[in-house]
Amino acid sequence: MNILIILVPLALLLGFIFLFYFLWANRSGQFDDLDTPALKMLNEDEGEQHER
Amino acid sequence: MEQNKYLIHVNGITCASCIQKLEDLSNYNHNIKSAHVYLGQSVVEISANNTHPKEIVQYITRLGFKAEYLENKAELFEANKKSNREHLGRIGVAGFCAGNIMLSTIPLYSGVDPQYRAMFAYLGFILFLPVVFYSAQDFYKNAWRAIKLKSLNIDLPITVALLSGFLFSTWNLFNSEFDYLYYDSTASFLFLILSARYLLAKLQQNFIATYSDTDFGLNSFYNSDSGSKLKELLVAGDFLILQKGQTLPAKAKILSPSSEWSLSLISGESYPKDYQEGMIIESGAILISDQCEIEILERYKDSRIHNFQVKLDDIKKTKSDFVHFTDRFSHYFIFTVFMVAIGFGAFYAQKDSFQAFQRSLALLIVACPCALALGTPLAYVLGVYRAKQQGILIYKKDIFDRVLQIKNIFFDKTGTITQGQLSVQQVIPYDVELINVILNLEKVSQHPIAFALRKKYLSHYCDLGITAREIAGVGLQGEWKGNSYRFLKNIEADRMSSVLYKNNEPVLVCYFEDALRADSRKEIEKLSMLKKDIFLLTGDVSAVASETAQLCNIRNVFSDQTPEMKKELVEKYQPALMVGDGLNDALALQAAHVGVSVQSSVQMSADSSDAYLLQSGVGQISILWRISQSVRSTVYTNLGISLIYNILAGYFALTGYINPLVAAVLMPISSIAILLNTLRGVR
């Protein structure tokens, strides 16, 4: 059972890493608008504008 | 250089290429520095310099979108964005902590080695700290506000449950009573309620239409002899050049020899009227002919159309806020729970003060107001969401309660149940050759008559090489095969027609009408099946009105109605639902218990109403009833579920059967049952 002393903090650390990146993504505005980026990926890349 | 941020509401963003078009604005207009589309809110955020926001709106309109500048909304938008991020951060932390507390609590329930019990218990405590000190902050603020205002709100019991759960568990923890820790159930409850609130706020921001500060169908700038002028700065004696389609901002004298105006906004009359040089015309008229010079006779502030706006604002202020019955219910609920907890504690304390304290606290923790805190608001917002899917934009959430009280339904005629455009009704005699002559005469005309004829008879058209001349204000003239033809308007009170003259001899009469919309008849049938009384309101004369009424089976007709008369009628027949489109309906829409404006309504009417139909026609009105009913039944079943849960949980808490494990199972089950019932119920 002594292994718990290592495993529990390890599991928590892993969780903290994910939480940290979630908060970072949230703060940089990645969840502000979930609808537009989903459609934007269908566009051509920038710099390749061709008028039709 | 100064950069400004503008928010522009854009209708009709549907696909990837629309987004690209809008975000590439900066490539085509050097004043625009950047543009960012927020599809959920149908909003484009634009940074620009050296330009007026209205110019950007015009630019976007030219791209084929319906755009509107949201003045003073930029701050609100930023604030929403900020609070959404904050809220999501709190949810993330609460979710992380709740999940890990649950994991650390399982060993406690399942009987771990005694040497590790303390470790897991303290782990739960440590993980609960961010929940109680960070994630739940908003609840404390709201509860504190309620206390300061000496009222009750739903956040108060949540705060009490949370804090008492925390203090009680922590007290037990420090006394090494590891069997009485409520960290897991309290944290997961908080996580659920935070998530539901986030969902709610998001839906609300996206689907409850934003109110805009309107310039109610009027342009803000008008061309005068000395450049463009703001409508507020117009004074008597100003000369303006109005363009086709513009609305007259104040009473004016007409200087062009002849011009044609639609009075449909003011009086609701469907057919355009001719005005000659020197005639006086009331504000709110829309120019139909090409260009017209006018002399303004009054300030905009004194105009009838401005007067309208003032009246509307007055009604808006006096219209009472709707107090929902669940608000009252929640007051009783909270009051009862507190009273029972205190009463039981005081009574049982004589027997066993520790048990009394513990059981009272258990009651406060498990008594869950989630039907009120989650179910009801979610049901309403989902109702708004479903309505939008079906083509109804809801401006006010309480519309669902009010719709179910409606007894009488009023329809405006012109533009609401009719198309509001001329169409050809009949040609007598039906002569293909003569019709072709008319089409040739009207070839380049921009008149509503010409559009109606072209729409109906385009297949008959072949070029005869006639050069048509306009006879100002009355019609057109041209020669063909040695005969002179004239196509002249015939002024009749109840019917609009034009006559074709061949060498001064009338040879053909063409009748026009304002045709019914395709779905009007069917929808009115559906509504009469709901046992509602249906009325037709119109500014037209009675002959035109009764003809339309007959076509769509409406028995009660009120013709020759001014905007004020419409309002009085609607007030007399409350609770009433009013459907309209024009400026002349705005007062009635505002006064009615529920006001619905149809597509292509003028801005002012749309703003006065509670809902706006996104598809043309009136076909979606009965859907309002269906959604309202499903919202109401969902709210009731939620209350039922919650009542049963709270009575059972309260009983178990007071008799001492509720331990942390039971609470941890019961509380999420009740919240989730309410959520699922709501998601399933509102259709």
Tab-separated table of C-alpha atoms in Angstrom, chain A residues 1-5 8-9 11-19 22-23 25-37 39-46 49 51, chain B residues 14-17 19-20 23-24 27-28 36-41 81 84-93 96 100 112-113 115-116 119-120 123 127 134 198 202 206:
chain	number	residue	atom	x	y	z
A	1	MET	CA	0.000	0.000	0.000
A	2	ASN	CA	2.994	2.284	0.348
A	3	ILE	CA	2.842	2.808	-3.367
A	4	LEU	CA	-0.152	5.105	-2.691
A	5	ILE	CA	2.219	7.735	-1.322
A	8	VAL	CA	-1.882	9.625	-5.434
A	9	PRO	CA	0.321	12.718	-5.838
A	11	ALA	CA	-2.391	11.249	-10.328
A	12	LEU	CA	-3.096	14.661	-8.872
A	13	LEU	CA	-0.109	16.157	-10.666
A	14	LEU	CA	-1.377	14.805	-13.959
A	15	GLY	CA	-4.769	16.325	-13.224
A	16	PHE	CA	-3.186	19.645	-12.354
A	17	ILE	CA	-1.335	19.721	-15.663
A	18	PHE	CA	-4.605	19.326	-17.549
A	19	LEU	CA	-6.332	21.880	-15.366
A	22	PHE	CA	-7.524	24.260	-19.616
A	23	LEU	CA	-7.305	27.504	-17.657
A	25	ALA	CA	-6.731	28.046	-23.076
A	26	ASN	CA	-9.733	29.632	-21.428
A	27	ARG	CA	-7.814	32.764	-20.543
A	28	SER	CA	-6.481	33.159	-24.063
A	29	GLY	CA	-10.047	33.146	-25.361
A	30	GLN	CA	-10.235	29.778	-27.075
A	31	PHE	CA	-13.717	29.105	-25.730
A	32	ASP	CA	-15.200	32.513	-26.507
A	33	ASP	CA	-16.779	31.385	-29.707
A	34	LEU	CA	-17.081	27.724	-30.582
A	35	ASP	CA	-19.120	28.097	-33.758
A	36	THR	CA	-16.982	30.262	-36.018
A	37	PRO	CA	-13.724	28.278	-35.981
A	39	LEU	CA	-16.630	26.731	-40.170
A	40	LYS	CA	-13.430	28.658	-40.707
A	41	MET	CA	-11.393	25.530	-41.268
A	42	LEU	CA	-13.226	25.065	-44.556
A	43	ASN	CA	-11.675	28.247	-45.908
A	44	GLU	CA	-8.609	28.377	-48.092
A	45	ASP	CA	-5.424	29.375	-46.363
A	46	GLU	CA	-4.529	33.011	-46.278
A	49	GLN	CA	-6.977	34.328	-52.488
A	51	GLU	CA	-11.204	35.781	-57.136
B	14	THR	CA	-24.661	30.984	-42.494
B	15	CYS	CA	-21.572	29.479	-43.986
B	16	ALA	CA	-17.827	29.485	-44.152
B	17	SER	CA	-17.628	31.841	-47.099
B	19	ILE	CA	-17.327	34.396	-42.434
B	20	GLN	CA	-14.410	34.748	-44.792
B	23	GLU	CA	-13.232	38.771	-41.878
B	24	ASP	CA	-11.499	39.860	-45.078
B	27	ASN	CA	-8.406	43.824	-47.439
B	28	TYR	CA	-11.000	45.841	-49.281
B	36	HIS	CA	-13.708	39.140	-36.196
B	37	VAL	CA	-16.899	37.140	-36.532
B	38	TYR	CA	-18.707	35.700	-33.518
B	39	LEU	CA	-21.157	33.344	-35.138
B	40	GLY	CA	-22.999	32.361	-31.956
B	41	GLN	CA	-24.016	35.939	-31.340
B	81	LYS	CA	-16.830	37.730	-22.803
B	84	ASN	CA	-17.955	33.873	-19.509
B	85	ARG	CA	-14.245	33.186	-19.234
B	86	GLU	CA	-14.306	33.689	-15.508
B	87	HIS	CA	-17.313	31.428	-15.163
B	88	LEU	CA	-15.726	28.705	-17.276
B	89	GLY	CA	-12.557	28.912	-15.182
B	90	ARG	CA	-14.597	28.403	-12.032
B	91	ILE	CA	-16.323	25.408	-13.586
B	92	GLY	CA	-12.991	23.902	-14.607
B	93	VAL	CA	-11.619	24.188	-11.105
B	96	PHE	CA	-11.359	19.014	-11.319
B	100	ASN	CA	-10.722	14.126	-7.382
B	112	VAL	CA	-9.336	1.606	3.563
B	113	ASP	CA	-6.496	0.783	5.946
B	115	GLN	CA	-3.482	4.553	8.574
B	116	TYR	CA	-4.558	5.958	5.198
B	119	MET	CA	-4.676	11.035	4.440
B	120	PHE	CA	-7.680	10.630	2.123
B	123	LEU	CA	-6.938	15.235	0.691
B	127	LEU	CA	-9.269	19.800	-2.730
B	134	TYR	CA	-12.799	30.316	-5.663
B	198	TYR	CA	-23.024	28.591	-17.701
B	202	LYS	CA	-24.539	31.227	-23.010
B	206	ASN	CA	-26.898	33.887	-28.046
